[in-house]
Amino acid sequence: MTTYLMAMAVLIPAFSSAACGILMAFALQDCQTCEERKLKKVVLAYFATEGIAWCITFFYPFCPKVFVCLNVPCLLSYTLISILFYRVIRFLTRLGQPENFPSIHYLLPGLLAVVMLVWSLFVPFDAQVEIVKGKALVFPQGYEAYARFFTFKLPLRLLFGVVYYIFTIVLLVKYYKKADKQASIRKPAKWVLFLIGISLASLIASLLPAFKPRGEILYSLWTLLITSSISAVQILLGYHIIRRKYLLYYIPTSDGGSTIGAGSSFRRRRHAGTLNRSRFESFIRDRKPHLNPDYKLTDLVEDLDVNRTAVSFFINQTYGMNFNRYLNRLRLKELEQLRRHPDNQGKSISSLTDKAGFKDFRNYTRAMAVEREAGTEKRPARKKKGASE
């Protein structure tokens, strides 16, 4: 029983990475800039890679045959974890520069995976299973070289971890030097340093298998310590990225203001404005936001300086529909006015939809379908009401 409970500790990072990954995927729908979307995608890739690595590791003691089948993805995920973590830190400290991460970083993991895949094709499946069952202590006769390469995944992960943590530390040292020279640049927030500290601690703890048998270390408290620290890294990173508490510095603009750069403790703007029907309809009438096909609820929140939940609730309560349907209804009314205009006589609807604010004709047909469906739902309700009277 103890053996299984300790082995379950291997799945802790898999569960946490899955949870953080799902939340990050939802957070992709709420991005204020393209750079923020790109950062969240990189973090999502990091969570996915970490989760895959630990899920495959779980099969190592319990199902050697499955582990052999997943051998190549295991090697790839083990080597990519440190690279993706370094890319996240690099993104956070880029000082407003474009995030151009060299593809050469992925070259070596790709080559190692290809070598493992090709070599595995020439080694019997039973021999590979025997290597796994032997816990890196048994090398089948005739396949000693392959067995050493097969069992070299953990040392490879440690090697990549050490190299890329050195890169990360060098990156932060350079960043600190710039922060000391320029008052406009803030030093990294404490959570970033704490994140790197936990990651470094888990890396050091991971060195223990190099001094103890792999079968013994799997069921020790060290495994629980390592997996718990990795889980803490994922939760801490996911929370601060989703909450946008990751900006480290401000870059002064020519007008004396400041723009936010990637990296510092960033506080989201608090929308404390009030909203009533008169103010809302005056804004719609004067600004005509529905003519912008890319206009979103977040844009309306910024324009009115009102809390997003309050805006959404107001539209639902006042007009009996959600924001998208309300905006499309305004576009349909705009389209009707355009069709009545003398200059547009004889023109097709498809040639006018873009002027009414629809992104394309397909969006127009969807809006019409929603209105027709809403109309058919209202008719039976009215008939029922009339009959009851």
XYZ file of C-alpha atoms in Angstrom:
389
model
C 0.000 0.000 0.000
C 2.819 2.384 0.920
C 4.501 1.614 -2.378
C 1.433 2.631 -4.352
C 0.845 5.777 -2.279
C 4.406 6.951 -2.796
C 4.251 6.092 -6.490
C 1.070 8.196 -6.765
C 3.216 11.163 -5.752
C 4.609 11.033 -9.285
C 1.188 12.104 -10.560
C 1.046 15.291 -8.441
C 2.736 17.443 -11.136
C 0.595 15.753 -13.804
C -2.625 16.774 -12.010
C -1.423 20.300 -11.254
C -0.175 20.846 -14.813
C -3.516 19.627 -16.189
C -5.448 21.997 -13.922
C -3.167 24.954 -14.654
C -3.212 24.124 -18.366
C -7.025 24.124 -18.516
C -7.195 27.473 -16.696
C -4.529 28.906 -19.017
C -6.466 27.691 -22.067
C -9.547 29.556 -20.808
C -7.378 32.617 -20.077
C -6.355 32.688 -23.758
C -9.838 34.082 -24.457
C -9.038 37.120 -22.306
C -5.897 38.615 -23.840
C -5.424 42.364 -24.150
C -2.478 42.173 -26.571
C -0.921 39.742 -29.037
C 2.153 39.570 -26.807
C 0.053 38.462 -23.859
C -1.537 35.740 -26.006
C 1.897 34.567 -27.104
C 3.137 34.412 -23.500
C 0.119 32.398 -22.408
C 0.652 29.957 -25.273
C 4.275 29.418 -24.207
C 3.195 28.854 -20.580
C 0.476 26.465 -21.797
C 3.104 24.517 -23.767
C 5.246 24.367 -20.614
C 2.351 22.944 -18.578
C 1.502 20.405 -21.302
C 5.120 19.225 -21.579
C 5.497 18.910 -17.810
C 2.227 16.995 -17.552
C 3.168 14.581 -20.355
C 6.585 13.935 -18.795
C 5.156 13.009 -15.397
C 2.289 10.950 -16.811
C 4.793 8.837 -18.759
C 7.042 8.586 -15.684
C 4.113 7.064 -13.796
C 4.115 4.098 -16.217
C 7.800 3.373 -15.508
C 7.260 1.193 -12.401
C 3.710 -0.004 -13.097
C 3.475 -0.696 -16.809
C 6.879 -1.101 -18.491
C 5.340 -2.003 -21.864
C 3.419 1.285 -22.020
C 6.532 3.171 -20.959
C 8.497 1.578 -23.817
C 5.806 2.651 -26.307
C 6.030 6.224 -24.962
C 9.807 6.230 -24.782
C 10.385 8.873 -27.489
C 7.758 11.387 -26.170
C 9.286 10.858 -22.713
C 12.765 11.813 -23.932
C 11.380 14.810 -25.832
C 9.351 16.116 -22.889
C 12.237 15.627 -20.430
C 14.532 17.809 -22.533
C 11.951 20.460 -23.463
C 10.801 21.327 -19.929
C 13.880 23.388 -19.040
C 13.908 25.087 -22.462
C 10.292 26.203 -22.150
C 10.823 27.429 -18.574
C 13.808 29.467 -19.749
C 11.708 30.878 -22.589
C 9.039 32.039 -20.124
C 11.621 33.876 -17.968
C 13.222 35.285 -21.117
C 9.832 36.587 -22.215
C 9.261 38.260 -18.835
C 12.588 40.096 -18.932
C 12.764 41.115 -22.589
C 12.494 44.889 -21.871
C 9.932 45.648 -24.545
C 11.899 43.934 -27.314
C 10.165 41.475 -29.702
C 10.091 37.927 -28.354
C 12.270 36.200 -30.938
C 13.200 32.875 -29.387
C 15.809 31.068 -31.545
C 14.527 27.753 -32.909
C 18.019 26.294 -32.483
C 17.141 25.626 -28.820
C 14.744 22.903 -29.994
C 17.257 21.321 -32.372
C 19.115 19.062 -29.913
C 15.952 17.622 -28.264
C 14.576 16.925 -31.739
C 17.768 15.176 -32.839
C 17.904 13.066 -29.658
C 14.269 12.029 -30.160
C 14.945 11.023 -33.780
C 18.019 8.983 -32.739
C 15.983 7.232 -30.042
C 13.136 6.501 -32.476
C 15.372 5.087 -35.220
C 17.547 3.085 -32.823
C 14.466 1.606 -31.109
C 13.326 0.139 -34.430
C 16.378 -2.167 -34.406
C 15.997 -3.340 -30.798
C 13.453 -6.062 -29.896
C 10.494 -4.851 -27.852
C 11.119 -7.493 -25.159
C 14.693 -6.251 -24.731
C 13.424 -2.713 -24.168
C 10.885 -3.955 -21.610
C 13.692 -5.835 -19.836
C 15.693 -2.574 -19.596
C 12.744 -0.828 -17.927
C 12.069 -3.683 -15.514
C 15.761 -3.743 -14.612
C 15.546 -0.131 -13.317
C 18.742 0.874 -15.186
C 20.648 -1.988 -13.554
C 20.060 -4.721 -16.142
C 21.506 -4.390 -19.656
C 20.388 -7.106 -22.130
C 23.278 -8.842 -23.816
C 24.087 -7.375 -27.203
C 22.171 -4.151 -26.495
C 24.366 -2.577 -23.820
C 24.962 0.661 -25.774
C 21.242 1.106 -26.476
C 20.400 0.329 -22.843
C 22.753 3.067 -21.644
C 21.203 5.551 -24.067
C 17.695 4.371 -23.103
C 18.363 4.953 -19.391
C 20.125 8.265 -19.987
C 16.849 10.263 -20.084
C 16.971 11.336 -16.435
C 20.616 12.485 -16.617
C 19.686 14.324 -19.838
C 16.882 16.125 -18.044
C 19.280 17.117 -15.286
C 21.877 18.232 -17.827
C 19.380 20.387 -19.728
C 18.081 21.690 -16.401
C 21.518 22.785 -15.209
C 22.424 24.409 -18.547
C 19.174 26.347 -18.880
C 19.101 27.423 -15.233
C 22.551 28.882 -15.783
C 21.118 30.711 -18.815
C 18.237 31.930 -16.619
C 20.568 33.229 -13.903
C 22.738 35.004 -16.506
C 19.565 36.547 -17.922
C 18.516 37.877 -14.525
C 22.001 39.225 -13.777
C 21.906 41.225 -17.033
C 18.429 42.422 -16.183
C 19.511 43.582 -12.712
C 22.404 45.529 -14.207
C 20.007 47.376 -16.513
C 17.640 47.971 -13.594
C 20.464 49.588 -11.592
C 21.382 51.895 -14.499
C 17.848 52.924 -15.453
C 15.407 54.135 -12.857
C 12.523 53.382 -15.227
C 13.218 49.646 -15.035
C 11.983 47.820 -11.985
C 13.747 44.820 -10.575
C 12.011 41.435 -10.875
C 9.065 40.913 -8.605
C 9.707 38.680 -5.597
C 7.470 35.927 -6.971
C 9.706 35.566 -10.057
C 12.794 35.052 -7.872
C 10.841 32.695 -5.625
C 9.703 30.756 -8.701
C 13.277 30.334 -9.910
C 14.372 29.412 -6.376
C 11.801 26.609 -6.081
C 12.690 25.338 -9.556
C 16.375 25.317 -8.672
C 15.664 23.476 -5.412
C 13.687 20.793 -7.264
C 16.521 20.461 -9.767
C 19.072 19.965 -6.998
C 16.779 17.441 -5.298
C 16.482 15.602 -8.626
C 20.229 14.935 -8.531
C 19.690 12.390 -5.760
C 18.896 9.467 -8.131
C 22.466 9.791 -9.414
C 23.675 8.554 -5.995
C 20.957 6.017 -5.159
C 19.349 3.139 -7.108
C 16.455 4.328 -9.260
C 14.073 1.713 -7.901
C 14.752 2.867 -4.337
C 14.432 6.600 -4.934
C 11.055 6.243 -6.674
C 9.331 5.251 -3.437
C 11.129 7.631 -1.085
C 10.026 10.923 0.448
C 12.406 12.686 -1.929
C 9.993 11.935 -4.787
C 7.179 13.617 -2.872
C 9.420 16.629 -2.163
C 10.445 16.974 -5.821
C 6.922 16.570 -7.242
C 5.419 18.957 -4.661
C 7.972 21.665 -5.475
C 7.333 21.262 -9.222
C 3.594 21.540 -8.544
C 4.209 24.736 -6.574
C 6.138 26.178 -9.542
C 3.226 25.437 -11.892
C 0.574 26.921 -9.599
C 2.639 30.037 -8.847
C 3.428 30.625 -12.516
C -0.132 29.979 -13.693
C -1.680 32.259 -11.065
C 0.545 35.254 -11.815
C 0.267 34.926 -15.598
C -3.533 34.639 -15.519
C -3.825 37.519 -13.043
C -1.334 39.575 -15.120
C 0.937 40.059 -12.098
C 4.026 39.457 -14.160
C 5.154 42.862 -15.463
C 8.576 43.847 -14.159
C 9.192 47.295 -15.553
C 7.839 50.476 -17.110
C 9.221 52.142 -20.232
C 8.785 55.925 -20.258
C 7.031 57.364 -23.315
C 7.754 60.620 -25.086
C 4.723 62.305 -23.538
C 5.997 61.679 -20.030
C 3.703 58.754 -19.347
C 4.679 55.128 -19.185
C 3.889 51.950 -20.996
C 3.897 48.563 -19.374
C 6.534 46.094 -20.460
C 6.721 42.371 -19.901
C 7.853 41.505 -16.583
C 6.673 43.532 -12.834
C 4.084 43.542 -10.358
C 1.210 44.759 -12.485
C -2.057 45.896 -11.051
C -5.059 45.545 -13.231
C -6.966 48.764 -13.802
C -9.929 48.990 -11.481
C -13.069 50.042 -13.362
C -15.095 51.985 -10.825
C -17.438 53.938 -13.143
C -21.228 53.777 -12.933
C -23.621 52.884 -15.733
C -27.204 53.767 -16.503
C -29.394 53.499 -19.586
C -29.036 57.147 -20.580
C -25.227 57.101 -20.467
C -24.996 53.754 -22.215
C -27.317 54.667 -25.102
C -25.643 58.057 -25.544
C -22.320 56.276 -25.929
C -23.779 53.839 -28.487
C -25.433 56.669 -30.415
C -22.383 58.920 -30.496
C -19.540 56.399 -30.885
C -21.336 53.682 -32.873
C -19.024 50.898 -31.642
C -21.045 48.274 -33.527
C -19.532 49.534 -36.797
C -16.208 48.066 -35.669
C -16.341 44.332 -36.523
C -13.657 43.550 -33.927
C -15.326 45.392 -31.056
C -15.460 43.224 -27.909
C -16.918 43.426 -24.427
C -13.434 44.211 -23.045
C -13.301 47.247 -25.357
C -16.647 48.454 -24.020
C -15.407 48.001 -20.456
C -12.378 50.190 -21.188
C -14.433 52.843 -23.028
C -17.043 53.146 -20.279
C -14.636 52.486 -17.372
C -17.158 50.108 -15.821
C -16.574 46.662 -14.373
C -16.998 43.879 -16.948
C -19.477 41.928 -14.835
C -21.534 45.085 -14.269
C -21.638 45.863 -18.021
C -22.662 42.330 -18.926
C -25.332 42.245 -16.219
C -26.665 45.671 -17.249
C -27.107 44.649 -20.915
C -28.783 41.365 -19.966
C -31.159 43.026 -17.501
C -31.981 46.089 -19.596
C -32.235 44.582 -23.079
C -32.843 40.908 -22.324
C -29.872 39.638 -24.352
C -26.119 39.207 -24.153
C -23.543 41.697 -25.441
C -22.878 39.954 -28.785
C -26.526 39.695 -29.700
C -27.109 43.315 -28.693
C -24.226 44.456 -30.903
C -25.442 42.351 -33.847
C -28.957 43.733 -33.485
C -27.517 47.258 -33.821
C -25.686 46.100 -36.949
C -28.897 44.674 -38.412
C -30.637 48.016 -37.825
C -27.682 49.799 -39.440
C -27.949 47.454 -42.425
C -31.652 48.250 -42.830
C -30.886 51.975 -42.872
C -28.158 51.425 -45.457
C -30.519 49.443 -47.691
C -33.108 52.245 -47.585
C -30.563 54.842 -48.649
C -31.077 55.934 -52.309
C -27.393 55.383 -53.155
C -27.663 51.720 -52.170
C -30.737 50.835 -54.184
C -30.140 47.650 -56.147
C -27.054 46.658 -54.165
C -26.874 43.183 -52.660
C -26.916 42.625 -48.911
C -23.467 41.009 -49.014
C -21.984 44.249 -50.372
C -23.358 46.235 -47.411
C -22.727 43.921 -44.447
C -19.178 45.172 -43.874
C -20.405 48.784 -43.775
C -22.921 47.772 -41.094
C -20.138 46.358 -38.907
C -20.330 42.654 -39.730
C -16.948 40.971 -40.177
C -18.296 38.953 -43.111
C -21.512 37.677 -44.654
C -21.368 34.531 -42.533
C -21.590 36.598 -39.334
C -24.594 38.387 -40.807
C -26.409 35.106 -41.520
C -25.680 33.910 -37.994
C -27.100 37.102 -36.498
C -30.235 36.732 -38.636
C -30.619 33.100 -37.564
C -30.419 34.089 -33.886
C -33.089 36.777 -34.354
C -35.385 34.365 -36.245
C -34.985 31.755 -33.519
C -35.739 34.319 -30.823
C -38.816 35.407 -32.776
C -40.204 31.878 -33.089
C -39.745 31.328 -29.361
C -41.707 34.472 -28.529
C -44.746 33.640 -30.715
C -45.876 30.497 -28.851
C -45.376 32.339 -25.561
C -47.660 35.186 -26.744
C -50.328 32.734 -27.953
C -50.265 30.943 -24.624
C -50.645 34.226 -22.797
C -53.589 35.248 -25.025
C -55.345 31.916 -24.459
C -54.997 32.199 -20.715
C -56.588 35.644 -20.789
